[in-house]
């Protein structure tokens, strides 16, 4: 996956520095009087047999085979091997007996390293001397990660780079900016340290790297160097690859720095042949970084940081490079006019094809209702975790459905499998497909299930979803055996749910986080308003406090890594497949679609309380003279209407009345659409979901009521005379969406 | 209705002056191999009986009674009598046995005359003399229309005014600008006559008066005086009111000058209590005129025009005021520094309630599918034609449905009647309701039938609609007897269709024009994409070449006018009601929804050909180096897919398969939604239909592919460096929408 948000949502991204975020709540559902729609779909004997057969069909050894094949070569978006894998996926869907399987191509703007003059990108230390040009290169960063075992040797691995970086040469003094979050830049300002015309060096982690680049440019930096600090990607004393699963000092994280998602040249529209494309050198609306951004490994970072001038940083800013005193800068301790840093970046944008594969199993009863399962296929190198663990697992789900098809079963609704291209660059393949078919999806899509990384740890699943899917998720986890039962010989843990509950043992239900962005569910949620789930198996934070996992986006993310240090028998992959297979079956085959709007309404109630009672809400009332009364009424009304609707389903609906059931299902499907504002969020016309949106300060994390949060952020950060009016406007827009959602459930509206 | 577009769409609004318009085609359907969905809905014996019973129930004398009651007092939006009528409509729906009936209130920005200091608005002729302030009033326009019969006496009639006019005093020289169309202002420029800092005087007609105000302000005028020229509102030698139906010299046209539609303070959102409201003195986005605009009768216009300086105007600019030589100006023939015009305008904006009434008959089989019939209730004075002829007719449709309900019948789908408030100000009541319920309408609305003016003439109906309703319209006209059969004793004319065909006897089918704006169908079409019909009975242009009708928006638009000079027996009103009743029944009760997408696709093909082969298209290719290839492919593909879909309905669909029928109907309903672009048209974020939109140069008329037309207009009229890119972008957006429409009909997409 193109993100680190796995723990981010849980750890909390409360931006204390700016004090405007709504505290992130872990979602669970504890109301004792709530109807559980999933439970209402009591299965017939035949259906129960299908449910069990599907789980039984998922074969761990097949997933192992899939992963070995998928990771045999690097398969970067737009590169030949990525097309080879697209054909493989397409042919597999056909072989499995799907009703259709096709490669859907979009021509999009991607970015590759070493494209300018064939030169490789480097970060150099220049020292003044008597040579002709006055400077000579004293040191330079590695241009590729050395192969540490056989896997990486002689393969077409792209050197580490940040996609969409501006190219060219910048020279200047370094300033260390911790994680390059907005609050880090504010902290530097408070210290009187300007990054204007400086080169910022910052560590990876905490937020989306593209936001680091955005903030660095906004604060005036002319370049950004990102490094993987051992504090964030290793555990002291634990072996690094190839002897363990931690990042070696030569490891470097690749990744995109696009601000936004989808093809940058065709915002709002699919990148088909007939599309209009913005000129590349045009508007900043495109979201392309305006400065060079480049990643280096910690072994190089240590060199540069050790030369730095300035005060030692505060404790929270110190990383884990041994023997190094972290300093703010600016510049080097040696006479600064005789020593500087040069970024020579040759990363360059290219129009390239991205290939999705869409496989379809036609529904037997309601073919015009789609339940969609998706995973991206492109990786930065071998991608054994991100995303090929997910691809391997999804393909096994596909195979199992194929077996059932051949045995004569067929789901009530249509099931679509999407294998997305160019996710790593900014969710591009999925975004373009959602844009191309937005009207059909708007009218027909029931839910989208995303599997990016299937297994990045071997502890519990970590789910993110829209709240109407909480029950469906939990029901599935109760059916799937825990992949590591040996540890619990006394029988205490028997299912995925049981262990998951142990993780969050202080709570009524294990937590499910909210959706921001960072993987392919985002366009489904933001463009159309399709309810969505995203998840991965993760490690135990107590043991491996690293988000998302140490080898993320490095060349060392190999099949051997997975096989040797994660899931030798592929039991976790198997559990991951089983969860998805069962959720897919439940959504595609249950008479009543298992999307519970009352749980959603309750959760919105929690968000509302957090907003109103939190610092942001208090400030709105006290400083902005705004009132939450209307929003509160809307929230309460929504809860009442949602409860009444779920009770109607449970107690009144004649489930043998075909059209009455269809009507109820339409409302359950369309409930999420209520939260889509066609006018979009402030400054983000294609981000449209007023309840859940990627945070403007970290795309990976989820802001609740982002329109309010973002306009409140502006209250602190500029002097727009209409600033409170803009907050009021967003408050009204959210209130309106909540009212729309309530209207959509109104029982006595015809 | 708030418009004059009845003939405008037929007469053609080709802006030769700017040369960018697509020639307006009259819509008909002549393909011999086209499946007629309406015909596929072969009626059972019982259904045929209902169909006939419904027509028989429509009682002309009841419509007469309705109209007499409705027009007994002026009923301007936001005024007490308008609420009295809202209660009456609500109670009638209840009395008729509707399942629900309620007044739905929005608090919106309206505008009233004489609100500043209690002074009445006047246009004055000032002549310099030796008085203290240097000028004295030589002449001033009338402040009200004198009552010419008993009806108008002692009633609370608002004096003529232009709603939303800026208020205050402006003084200056007059320039005559013909109809104040954009091409008229260009013509003045070509003559070297500037309207900068002048007061423009222009005649009503041809285009929406709000656009006249917009252009006058854009070209720099500081005020606009509008008058009703006898050439446009009388026929030489024919008697004027109260002796005939023509506008007397004291008659004046009221009307709104809002640029846009819906409450100006809450664009994009409903004007509910929780809404955010823009500050009134804020952005021009609100569409409020920035200059004073005021209407005067021809008797006053003659005075001012007769004083004017300058050359005599060209023939096309000459009106019909007897004994007057029309001159361009600027200024008066008397020494201009000793004589000038003053507008003293006290029209002022007010926050006021607007009241809709919604009556609902719940569908028996698919209650979650809505067929909506609507009419506005507010009038500028007595409103006997606009809109009360429509209200009287709609209420009779409601009564007839009520009788059938009481007899045990109930339509398959839900039927809603909407009685809209504040249409005259800018379609405000309907717009706010559509905004409030946009999500439910998006998911559930099958079609919207609009009846604004039922009878403004006694010849044939004049229909505007989306093309998928052409067949439905024609089928209804073939069932309804012609209201004036006496003229055709040989039996040649027996139905409304027959006479309508005679009108357009050179064509295969009688013409149906395209939808722009000007009545309450516009928000349904533009905000949500609901297929729509609008129509009125009109006069024979050969006899009365006046659009829409002479007494439009004057105080003389009385019950007596209708009874004495239009429809003494209310037979045309009866035919109007019958047409709507039958279309409503057809759409609400037919198993297959009678919305024919193949006819729509063909019509789009006609528009495409007109664009490509017309002046605009040639210019795009030759000057802009743009290609129509992609759009042409999209059009052809859409036609193929639409034909295949209609053939599927006719030949393959199992009409006893409840869910298969529902799926087909969903696609027919949603087809129109494909043309909605959430990003809106250029500069008009809430105008979203890429095929049909109100013209930016005349809101009343329909531009086809308005995004292309408007950006091409900018090619001629400014120097934006990205101008061709913007055209290309719109071409791509339309092509995308056409592709979306084709996708929505794809048979082998699951």
PDB file of N, CA and C in Angstrom, chain B residues 63-103:
ATOM      1  N   UNK B  63     -62.209  23.638 -13.353  1.00  0.00           N
ATOM      2  CA  UNK B  63     -61.000  24.442 -13.590  1.00  0.00           C
ATOM      3  C   UNK B  63     -61.370  25.930 -13.588  1.00  0.00           C
ATOM      4  N   UNK B  64     -62.507  26.230 -14.182  1.00  0.00           N
ATOM      5  CA  UNK B  64     -63.036  27.598 -14.178  1.00  0.00           C
ATOM      6  C   UNK B  64     -63.199  28.081 -12.730  1.00  0.00           C
ATOM      7  N   UNK B  65     -63.804  27.255 -11.909  1.00  0.00           N
ATOM      8  CA  UNK B  65     -63.980  27.615 -10.486  1.00  0.00           C
ATOM      9  C   UNK B  65     -62.634  27.822  -9.802  1.00  0.00           C
ATOM     10  N   UNK B  66     -61.700  26.910 -10.073  1.00  0.00           N
ATOM     11  CA  UNK B  66     -60.362  27.039  -9.480  1.00  0.00           C
ATOM     12  C   UNK B  66     -59.748  28.384  -9.852  1.00  0.00           C
ATOM     13  N   UNK B  67     -59.834  28.706 -11.135  1.00  0.00           N
ATOM     14  CA  UNK B  67     -59.147  29.920 -11.595  1.00  0.00           C
ATOM     15  C   UNK B  67     -59.786  31.165 -10.981  1.00  0.00           C
ATOM     16  N   UNK B  68     -61.100  31.167 -10.911  1.00  0.00           N
ATOM     17  CA  UNK B  68     -61.778  32.334 -10.333  1.00  0.00           C
ATOM     18  C   UNK B  68     -61.316  32.548  -8.887  1.00  0.00           C
ATOM     19  N   UNK B  69     -61.246  31.423  -8.155  1.00  0.00           N
ATOM     20  CA  UNK B  69     -60.802  31.540  -6.766  1.00  0.00           C
ATOM     21  C   UNK B  69     -59.342  32.005  -6.668  1.00  0.00           C
ATOM     22  N   UNK B  70     -58.496  31.366  -7.444  1.00  0.00           N
ATOM     23  CA  UNK B  70     -57.047  31.631  -7.341  1.00  0.00           C
ATOM     24  C   UNK B  70     -56.696  33.073  -7.694  1.00  0.00           C
ATOM     25  N   UNK B  71     -57.490  33.694  -8.571  1.00  0.00           N
ATOM     26  CA  UNK B  71     -57.142  35.020  -9.076  1.00  0.00           C
ATOM     27  C   UNK B  71     -57.938  36.138  -8.400  1.00  0.00           C
ATOM     28  N   UNK B  72     -58.595  35.790  -7.316  1.00  0.00           N
ATOM     29  CA  UNK B  72     -59.430  36.808  -6.681  1.00  0.00           C
ATOM     30  C   UNK B  72     -58.596  37.927  -6.039  1.00  0.00           C
ATOM     31  N   UNK B  73     -57.391  37.615  -5.674  1.00  0.00           N
ATOM     32  CA  UNK B  73     -56.486  38.614  -5.090  1.00  0.00           C
ATOM     33  C   UNK B  73     -55.099  38.418  -5.686  1.00  0.00           C
ATOM     34  N   UNK B  74     -54.294  39.475  -5.700  1.00  0.00           N
ATOM     35  CA  UNK B  74     -52.889  39.271  -6.089  1.00  0.00           C
ATOM     36  C   UNK B  74     -52.226  38.304  -5.109  1.00  0.00           C
ATOM     37  N   UNK B  75     -51.337  37.509  -5.610  1.00  0.00           N
ATOM     38  CA  UNK B  75     -50.692  36.521  -4.736  1.00  0.00           C
ATOM     39  C   UNK B  75     -49.214  36.395  -5.073  1.00  0.00           C
ATOM     40  N   UNK B  76     -48.541  37.456  -4.686  1.00  0.00           N
ATOM     41  CA  UNK B  76     -47.092  37.553  -4.908  1.00  0.00           C
ATOM     42  C   UNK B  76     -46.359  36.687  -3.885  1.00  0.00           C
ATOM     43  N   UNK B  77     -45.250  36.140  -4.302  1.00  0.00           N
ATOM     44  CA  UNK B  77     -44.426  35.306  -3.423  1.00  0.00           C
ATOM     45  C   UNK B  77     -44.148  36.013  -2.105  1.00  0.00           C
ATOM     46  N   UNK B  78     -44.281  35.278  -1.025  1.00  0.00           N
ATOM     47  CA  UNK B  78     -43.945  35.811   0.280  1.00  0.00           C
ATOM     48  C   UNK B  78     -45.001  36.691   0.911  1.00  0.00           C
ATOM     49  N   UNK B  79     -46.095  36.965   0.177  1.00  0.00           N
ATOM     50  CA  UNK B  79     -47.150  37.836   0.692  1.00  0.00           C
ATOM     51  C   UNK B  79     -48.276  36.991   1.293  1.00  0.00           C
ATOM     52  N   UNK B  80     -49.077  37.572   2.195  1.00  0.00           N
ATOM     53  CA  UNK B  80     -50.092  36.789   2.921  1.00  0.00           C
ATOM     54  C   UNK B  80     -51.024  35.976   2.023  1.00  0.00           C
ATOM     55  N   UNK B  81     -51.491  36.560   0.919  1.00  0.00           N
ATOM     56  CA  UNK B  81     -52.442  35.835   0.078  1.00  0.00           C
ATOM     57  C   UNK B  81     -51.812  34.576  -0.512  1.00  0.00           C
ATOM     58  N   UNK B  82     -50.516  34.618  -0.711  1.00  0.00           N
ATOM     59  CA  UNK B  82     -49.799  33.453  -1.234  1.00  0.00           C
ATOM     60  C   UNK B  82     -49.818  32.322  -0.198  1.00  0.00           C
ATOM     61  N   UNK B  83     -49.795  32.679   1.071  1.00  0.00           N
ATOM     62  CA  UNK B  83     -49.905  31.651   2.103  1.00  0.00           C
ATOM     63  C   UNK B  83     -51.333  31.122   2.186  1.00  0.00           C
ATOM     64  N   UNK B  84     -52.301  32.019   2.003  1.00  0.00           N
ATOM     65  CA  UNK B  84     -53.704  31.586   1.980  1.00  0.00           C
ATOM     66  C   UNK B  84     -53.901  30.529   0.888  1.00  0.00           C
ATOM     67  N   UNK B  85     -53.321  30.790  -0.266  1.00  0.00           N
ATOM     68  CA  UNK B  85     -53.460  29.825  -1.359  1.00  0.00           C
ATOM     69  C   UNK B  85     -52.695  28.521  -1.073  1.00  0.00           C
ATOM     70  N   UNK B  86     -51.574  28.648  -0.389  1.00  0.00           N
ATOM     71  CA  UNK B  86     -50.830  27.431  -0.012  1.00  0.00           C
ATOM     72  C   UNK B  86     -51.700  26.547   0.880  1.00  0.00           C
ATOM     73  N   UNK B  87     -52.370  27.174   1.821  1.00  0.00           N
ATOM     74  CA  UNK B  87     -53.248  26.397   2.706  1.00  0.00           C
ATOM     75  C   UNK B  87     -54.399  25.772   1.921  1.00  0.00           C
ATOM     76  N   UNK B  88     -54.902  26.521   0.984  1.00  0.00           N
ATOM     77  CA  UNK B  88     -55.997  26.008   0.154  1.00  0.00           C
ATOM     78  C   UNK B  88     -55.550  24.770  -0.638  1.00  0.00           C
ATOM     79  N   UNK B  89     -54.367  24.878  -1.257  1.00  0.00           N
ATOM     80  CA  UNK B  89     -53.849  23.736  -2.026  1.00  0.00           C
ATOM     81  C   UNK B  89     -53.622  22.543  -1.102  1.00  0.00           C
ATOM     82  N   UNK B  90     -52.989  22.825   0.033  1.00  0.00           N
ATOM     83  CA  UNK B  90     -52.745  21.734   0.987  1.00  0.00           C
ATOM     84  C   UNK B  90     -54.047  21.048   1.380  1.00  0.00           C
ATOM     85  N   UNK B  91     -55.032  21.847   1.695  1.00  0.00           N
ATOM     86  CA  UNK B  91     -56.314  21.276   2.140  1.00  0.00           C
ATOM     87  C   UNK B  91     -57.013  20.525   1.017  1.00  0.00           C
ATOM     88  N   UNK B  92     -56.871  21.018  -0.206  1.00  0.00           N
ATOM     89  CA  UNK B  92     -57.466  20.314  -1.348  1.00  0.00           C
ATOM     90  C   UNK B  92     -56.830  18.931  -1.508  1.00  0.00           C
ATOM     91  N   UNK B  93     -55.506  18.883  -1.448  1.00  0.00           N
ATOM     92  CA  UNK B  93     -54.841  17.576  -1.587  1.00  0.00           C
ATOM     93  C   UNK B  93     -55.355  16.609  -0.511  1.00  0.00           C
ATOM     94  N   UNK B  94     -55.510  17.141   0.693  1.00  0.00           N
ATOM     95  CA  UNK B  94     -56.013  16.309   1.779  1.00  0.00           C
ATOM     96  C   UNK B  94     -57.438  15.849   1.476  1.00  0.00           C
ATOM     97  N   UNK B  95     -58.250  16.795   1.069  1.00  0.00           N
ATOM     98  CA  UNK B  95     -59.647  16.498   0.721  1.00  0.00           C
ATOM     99  C   UNK B  95     -59.730  15.444  -0.387  1.00  0.00           C
ATOM    100  N   UNK B  96     -58.790  15.503  -1.329  1.00  0.00           N
ATOM    101  CA  UNK B  96     -58.798  14.551  -2.442  1.00  0.00           C
ATOM    102  C   UNK B  96     -58.335  13.157  -2.034  1.00  0.00           C
ATOM    103  N   UNK B  97     -57.873  13.045  -0.794  1.00  0.00           N
ATOM    104  CA  UNK B  97     -57.484  11.728  -0.311  1.00  0.00           C
ATOM    105  C   UNK B  97     -56.027  11.363  -0.523  1.00  0.00           C
ATOM    106  N   UNK B  98     -55.200  12.381  -0.737  1.00  0.00           N
ATOM    107  CA  UNK B  98     -53.764  12.098  -0.867  1.00  0.00           C
ATOM    108  C   UNK B  98     -53.223  11.506   0.427  1.00  0.00           C
ATOM    109  N   UNK B  99     -52.136  10.746   0.324  1.00  0.00           N
ATOM    110  CA  UNK B  99     -51.555  10.126   1.507  1.00  0.00           C
ATOM    111  C   UNK B  99     -50.857  11.126   2.407  1.00  0.00           C
ATOM    112  N   UNK B 100     -50.357  12.182   1.798  1.00  0.00           N
ATOM    113  CA  UNK B 100     -49.832  13.255   2.641  1.00  0.00           C
ATOM    114  C   UNK B 100     -49.925  14.566   1.882  1.00  0.00           C
ATOM    115  N   UNK B 101     -49.987  15.625   2.635  1.00  0.00           N
ATOM    116  CA  UNK B 101     -50.049  16.958   2.042  1.00  0.00           C
ATOM    117  C   UNK B 101     -49.491  17.938   3.056  1.00  0.00           C
ATOM    118  N   UNK B 102     -48.470  18.679   2.656  1.00  0.00           N
ATOM    119  CA  UNK B 102     -47.876  19.583   3.630  1.00  0.00           C
ATOM    120  C   UNK B 102     -47.270  20.809   2.966  1.00  0.00           C
ATOM    121  N   UNK B 103     -47.262  21.888   3.739  1.00  0.00           N
ATOM    122  CA  UNK B 103     -46.591  23.109   3.311  1.00  0.00           C
ATOM    123  C   UNK B 103     -45.124  23.003   3.718  1.00  0.00           C
TER     124      UNK B 103
END
